[in-house]
């Protein structure tokens, strides 16, 4: 007679609402990176920038984000700093707003970099908290967090184009 043992059923995650709150925060943060691409045609049309100039904005934003993000991770490893998430979302949005409002190409370039740095500020602490709030269900918790980023990239161009069309 063979006996099969079932894996113990995992307890439900009591922090599920936090997982989804972090997903929404991740969406808000990554809306900015996704929206940058949609802003480019408006800058060409209304500001007279070349395609090379507007493409350089992405070149300024993404490396600024990638190079500095490990610093924020290192800081969070030394002492948790969840406030970096809110500050990051704020800076990412402020940078995107500057791209739409400023007239000087140099200042628009700085705004793209500020937005990228804001995006970088959010991710290490967001990932750390998503891992903590996931409880025993790490795979599910981190997947829910990642969905927010993917939705941000997906809807960023739509939100940016709609906003620019309205204003």
PDB file of C-alpha atoms in Angstrom:
ATOM      1  CA  UNK A   1       0.000   0.000   0.000  1.00  0.00           C
ATOM      2  CA  UNK A   2       1.414   3.326  -1.028  1.00  0.00           C
ATOM      3  CA  UNK A   3       0.671   6.500   0.748  1.00  0.00           C
ATOM      4  CA  UNK A   4       0.930   9.862  -0.835  1.00  0.00           C
ATOM      5  CA  UNK A   5       1.441  12.907   1.201  1.00  0.00           C
ATOM      6  CA  UNK A   6      -0.004  16.175   0.198  1.00  0.00           C
ATOM      7  CA  UNK A   7       1.989  19.319   0.536  1.00  0.00           C
ATOM      8  CA  UNK A   8       0.750  21.395   3.425  1.00  0.00           C
ATOM      9  CA  UNK A   9      -1.620  24.089   2.352  1.00  0.00           C
ATOM     10  CA  UNK A  10      -0.073  27.517   2.662  1.00  0.00           C
ATOM     11  CA  UNK A  11      -1.801  30.042   4.802  1.00  0.00           C
ATOM     12  CA  UNK A  12      -3.496  32.872   2.917  1.00  0.00           C
ATOM     13  CA  UNK A  13      -1.489  36.035   2.749  1.00  0.00           C
ATOM     14  CA  UNK A  14      -2.880  38.531   5.271  1.00  0.00           C
ATOM     15  CA  UNK A  15      -0.964  41.337   3.538  1.00  0.00           C
ATOM     16  CA  UNK A  16      -2.710  40.947   0.187  1.00  0.00           C
ATOM     17  CA  UNK A  17      -4.015  44.535   0.242  1.00  0.00           C
ATOM     18  CA  UNK A  18      -0.434  45.762   0.632  1.00  0.00           C
ATOM     19  CA  UNK A  19       0.649  43.646  -2.336  1.00  0.00           C
ATOM     20  CA  UNK A  20      -1.954  45.346  -4.501  1.00  0.00           C
ATOM     21  CA  UNK A  21      -1.135  48.791  -3.089  1.00  0.00           C
ATOM     22  CA  UNK A  22       2.496  48.231  -4.066  1.00  0.00           C
ATOM     23  CA  UNK A  23       1.356  47.077  -7.511  1.00  0.00           C
ATOM     24  CA  UNK A  24      -0.566  50.345  -7.983  1.00  0.00           C
ATOM     25  CA  UNK A  25       2.420  52.360  -6.762  1.00  0.00           C
ATOM     26  CA  UNK A  26       4.635  50.492  -9.237  1.00  0.00           C
ATOM     27  CA  UNK A  27       2.138  51.286 -11.994  1.00  0.00           C
ATOM     28  CA  UNK A  28       2.241  54.994 -11.082  1.00  0.00           C
ATOM     29  CA  UNK A  29       6.030  54.996 -11.090  1.00  0.00           C
ATOM     30  CA  UNK A  30       6.443  53.239 -14.420  1.00  0.00           C
ATOM     31  CA  UNK A  31       3.743  55.337 -16.106  1.00  0.00           C
ATOM     32  CA  UNK A  32       6.479  57.955 -16.323  1.00  0.00           C
ATOM     33  CA  UNK A  33       8.954  55.783 -18.207  1.00  0.00           C
ATOM     34  CA  UNK A  34       6.231  54.531 -20.518  1.00  0.00           C
ATOM     35  CA  UNK A  35       4.912  58.038 -21.075  1.00  0.00           C
ATOM     36  CA  UNK A  36       8.246  59.500 -22.141  1.00  0.00           C
ATOM     37  CA  UNK A  37       8.063  57.790 -25.520  1.00  0.00           C
ATOM     38  CA  UNK A  38       4.594  59.202 -26.204  1.00  0.00           C
ATOM     39  CA  UNK A  39       5.768  62.739 -25.457  1.00  0.00           C
ATOM     40  CA  UNK A  40       8.427  62.608 -28.185  1.00  0.00           C
ATOM     41  CA  UNK A  41       6.177  63.314 -31.213  1.00  0.00           C
ATOM     42  CA  UNK A  42       4.650  66.309 -29.420  1.00  0.00           C
ATOM     43  CA  UNK A  43       8.123  67.723 -28.782  1.00  0.00           C
ATOM     44  CA  UNK A  44       8.995  67.306 -32.442  1.00  0.00           C
ATOM     45  CA  UNK A  45       5.729  68.869 -33.597  1.00  0.00           C
ATOM     46  CA  UNK A  46       5.381  71.735 -31.113  1.00  0.00           C
ATOM     47  CA  UNK A  47       8.965  72.504 -30.099  1.00  0.00           C
ATOM     48  CA  UNK A  48      10.657  71.779 -33.415  1.00  0.00           C
ATOM     49  CA  UNK A  49      13.145  69.286 -31.981  1.00  0.00           C
ATOM     50  CA  UNK A  50      14.736  66.727 -34.241  1.00  0.00           C
ATOM     51  CA  UNK A  51      14.156  63.027 -33.773  1.00  0.00           C
ATOM     52  CA  UNK A  52      17.743  62.737 -32.563  1.00  0.00           C
ATOM     53  CA  UNK A  53      17.108  65.379 -29.888  1.00  0.00           C
ATOM     54  CA  UNK A  54      13.962  63.724 -28.543  1.00  0.00           C
ATOM     55  CA  UNK A  55      15.561  60.287 -28.666  1.00  0.00           C
ATOM     56  CA  UNK A  56      18.395  61.693 -26.561  1.00  0.00           C
ATOM     57  CA  UNK A  57      15.817  62.315 -23.821  1.00  0.00           C
ATOM     58  CA  UNK A  58      15.280  58.572 -23.514  1.00  0.00           C
ATOM     59  CA  UNK A  59      19.034  58.157 -23.617  1.00  0.00           C
ATOM     60  CA  UNK A  60      19.272  60.611 -20.696  1.00  0.00           C
ATOM     61  CA  UNK A  61      16.439  59.100 -18.662  1.00  0.00           C
ATOM     62  CA  UNK A  62      17.191  55.386 -18.833  1.00  0.00           C
ATOM     63  CA  UNK A  63      20.936  55.413 -18.066  1.00  0.00           C
ATOM     64  CA  UNK A  64      20.381  57.951 -15.266  1.00  0.00           C
ATOM     65  CA  UNK A  65      17.876  55.510 -13.824  1.00  0.00           C
ATOM     66  CA  UNK A  66      19.990  52.397 -14.326  1.00  0.00           C
ATOM     67  CA  UNK A  67      23.271  53.808 -13.027  1.00  0.00           C
ATOM     68  CA  UNK A  68      21.900  55.251  -9.785  1.00  0.00           C
ATOM     69  CA  UNK A  69      19.391  52.510  -8.878  1.00  0.00           C
ATOM     70  CA  UNK A  70      22.013  50.277  -7.167  1.00  0.00           C
ATOM     71  CA  UNK A  71      22.859  53.200  -4.864  1.00  0.00           C
ATOM     72  CA  UNK A  72      19.255  53.338  -3.677  1.00  0.00           C
ATOM     73  CA  UNK A  73      19.296  49.561  -3.211  1.00  0.00           C
ATOM     74  CA  UNK A  74      22.479  49.805  -1.166  1.00  0.00           C
ATOM     75  CA  UNK A  75      20.982  52.568   0.987  1.00  0.00           C
ATOM     76  CA  UNK A  76      17.843  50.490   1.558  1.00  0.00           C
ATOM     77  CA  UNK A  77      19.944  47.481   2.553  1.00  0.00           C
ATOM     78  CA  UNK A  78      21.731  49.527   5.202  1.00  0.00           C
ATOM     79  CA  UNK A  79      18.550  51.036   6.636  1.00  0.00           C
ATOM     80  CA  UNK A  80      15.071  50.558   5.164  1.00  0.00           C
ATOM     81  CA  UNK A  81      13.858  53.786   3.615  1.00  0.00           C
ATOM     82  CA  UNK A  82      10.281  53.257   2.424  1.00  0.00           C
ATOM     83  CA  UNK A  83       9.906  57.029   1.979  1.00  0.00           C
ATOM     84  CA  UNK A  84      12.135  56.646  -1.109  1.00  0.00           C
ATOM     85  CA  UNK A  85       9.152  55.078  -2.873  1.00  0.00           C
ATOM     86  CA  UNK A  86       6.979  58.183  -2.457  1.00  0.00           C
ATOM     87  CA  UNK A  87       9.879  60.515  -3.223  1.00  0.00           C
ATOM     88  CA  UNK A  88      10.665  58.478  -6.328  1.00  0.00           C
ATOM     89  CA  UNK A  89       7.130  58.641  -7.684  1.00  0.00           C
ATOM     90  CA  UNK A  90       7.074  62.383  -6.974  1.00  0.00           C
ATOM     91  CA  UNK A  91      10.396  63.003  -8.769  1.00  0.00           C
ATOM     92  CA  UNK A  92       9.408  60.797 -11.698  1.00  0.00           C
ATOM     93  CA  UNK A  93       6.201  62.799 -12.155  1.00  0.00           C
ATOM     94  CA  UNK A  94       7.943  66.122 -11.579  1.00  0.00           C
ATOM     95  CA  UNK A  95      10.488  65.282 -14.255  1.00  0.00           C
ATOM     96  CA  UNK A  96       7.760  64.337 -16.722  1.00  0.00           C
ATOM     97  CA  UNK A  97       5.872  67.550 -15.943  1.00  0.00           C
ATOM     98  CA  UNK A  98       9.052  69.522 -16.578  1.00  0.00           C
ATOM     99  CA  UNK A  99       9.415  67.921 -19.988  1.00  0.00           C
ATOM    100  CA  UNK A 100       5.987  69.243 -20.886  1.00  0.00           C
ATOM    101  CA  UNK A 101       6.329  72.686 -19.348  1.00  0.00           C
ATOM    102  CA  UNK A 102       9.925  73.805 -19.862  1.00  0.00           C
ATOM    103  CA  UNK A 103      11.089  75.549 -23.016  1.00  0.00           C
ATOM    104  CA  UNK A 104      14.856  75.093 -22.844  1.00  0.00           C
ATOM    105  CA  UNK A 105      16.168  71.849 -24.342  1.00  0.00           C
ATOM    106  CA  UNK A 106      18.859  71.635 -21.634  1.00  0.00           C
ATOM    107  CA  UNK A 107      16.227  71.903 -18.896  1.00  0.00           C
ATOM    108  CA  UNK A 108      14.033  69.356 -20.642  1.00  0.00           C
ATOM    109  CA  UNK A 109      17.050  67.010 -20.724  1.00  0.00           C
ATOM    110  CA  UNK A 110      17.577  67.550 -16.979  1.00  0.00           C
ATOM    111  CA  UNK A 111      13.870  66.866 -16.414  1.00  0.00           C
ATOM    112  CA  UNK A 112      14.151  63.567 -18.277  1.00  0.00           C
ATOM    113  CA  UNK A 113      17.072  62.628 -16.036  1.00  0.00           C
ATOM    114  CA  UNK A 114      15.167  63.666 -12.890  1.00  0.00           C
ATOM    115  CA  UNK A 115      12.266  61.479 -13.986  1.00  0.00           C
ATOM    116  CA  UNK A 116      14.621  58.539 -14.540  1.00  0.00           C
ATOM    117  CA  UNK A 117      16.224  59.051 -11.127  1.00  0.00           C
ATOM    118  CA  UNK A 118      12.770  59.126  -9.546  1.00  0.00           C
ATOM    119  CA  UNK A 119      11.914  55.833 -11.203  1.00  0.00           C
ATOM    120  CA  UNK A 120      15.175  54.386  -9.866  1.00  0.00           C
ATOM    121  CA  UNK A 121      14.415  55.554  -6.320  1.00  0.00           C
ATOM    122  CA  UNK A 122      11.174  53.607  -6.220  1.00  0.00           C
ATOM    123  CA  UNK A 123      12.254  50.156  -7.365  1.00  0.00           C
ATOM    124  CA  UNK A 124      14.645  48.839  -4.684  1.00  0.00           C
ATOM    125  CA  UNK A 125      12.370  49.721  -1.761  1.00  0.00           C
ATOM    126  CA  UNK A 126       9.265  48.713  -3.694  1.00  0.00           C
ATOM    127  CA  UNK A 127      10.756  45.309  -4.449  1.00  0.00           C
ATOM    128  CA  UNK A 128      11.922  44.868  -0.852  1.00  0.00           C
ATOM    129  CA  UNK A 129       8.479  45.692   0.542  1.00  0.00           C
ATOM    130  CA  UNK A 130       6.747  43.523  -2.057  1.00  0.00           C
ATOM    131  CA  UNK A 131       8.924  40.639  -0.915  1.00  0.00           C
ATOM    132  CA  UNK A 132       8.151  41.320   2.759  1.00  0.00           C
ATOM    133  CA  UNK A 133       4.405  41.676   2.294  1.00  0.00           C
ATOM    134  CA  UNK A 134       4.234  38.520   0.183  1.00  0.00           C
ATOM    135  CA  UNK A 135       4.669  36.385   3.294  1.00  0.00           C
ATOM    136  CA  UNK A 136       5.224  32.764   2.313  1.00  0.00           C
ATOM    137  CA  UNK A 137       3.870  33.383  -1.178  1.00  0.00           C
ATOM    138  CA  UNK A 138       6.986  35.122  -2.569  1.00  0.00           C
ATOM    139  CA  UNK A 139       6.379  34.155  -6.190  1.00  0.00           C
ATOM    140  CA  UNK A 140       2.830  35.437  -6.181  1.00  0.00           C
ATOM    141  CA  UNK A 141       3.699  38.604  -4.280  1.00  0.00           C
ATOM    142  CA  UNK A 142       6.592  39.544  -6.546  1.00  0.00           C
ATOM    143  CA  UNK A 143       4.528  38.710  -9.625  1.00  0.00           C
ATOM    144  CA  UNK A 144       1.725  41.011  -8.498  1.00  0.00           C
ATOM    145  CA  UNK A 145       4.321  43.752  -7.920  1.00  0.00           C
ATOM    146  CA  UNK A 146       5.800  43.187 -11.394  1.00  0.00           C
ATOM    147  CA  UNK A 147       2.359  43.447 -13.005  1.00  0.00           C
ATOM    148  CA  UNK A 148       2.205  47.055 -11.800  1.00  0.00           C
ATOM    149  CA  UNK A 149       5.383  47.904 -13.682  1.00  0.00           C
ATOM    150  CA  UNK A 150       4.211  46.217 -16.859  1.00  0.00           C
ATOM    151  CA  UNK A 151       0.879  48.022 -16.694  1.00  0.00           C
ATOM    152  CA  UNK A 152       2.704  51.310 -16.139  1.00  0.00           C
ATOM    153  CA  UNK A 153       4.784  50.797 -19.271  1.00  0.00           C
ATOM    154  CA  UNK A 154       1.653  49.727 -21.139  1.00  0.00           C
ATOM    155  CA  UNK A 155      -0.600  52.598 -20.099  1.00  0.00           C
ATOM    156  CA  UNK A 156       2.093  55.293 -19.853  1.00  0.00           C
ATOM    157  CA  UNK A 157       1.920  56.187 -23.546  1.00  0.00           C
ATOM    158  CA  UNK A 158      -1.890  56.244 -23.457  1.00  0.00           C
ATOM    159  CA  UNK A 159      -2.013  58.489 -20.378  1.00  0.00           C
ATOM    160  CA  UNK A 160       0.673  60.811 -21.758  1.00  0.00           C
ATOM    161  CA  UNK A 161      -0.948  61.112 -25.183  1.00  0.00           C
ATOM    162  CA  UNK A 162      -4.398  61.710 -23.678  1.00  0.00           C
ATOM    163  CA  UNK A 163      -3.006  64.306 -21.257  1.00  0.00           C
ATOM    164  CA  UNK A 164      -1.103  66.135 -23.973  1.00  0.00           C
ATOM    165  CA  UNK A 165      -4.134  66.113 -26.247  1.00  0.00           C
ATOM    166  CA  UNK A 166      -6.325  67.611 -23.520  1.00  0.00           C
ATOM    167  CA  UNK A 167      -3.834  70.250 -22.348  1.00  0.00           C
TER     168      UNK A 167
END
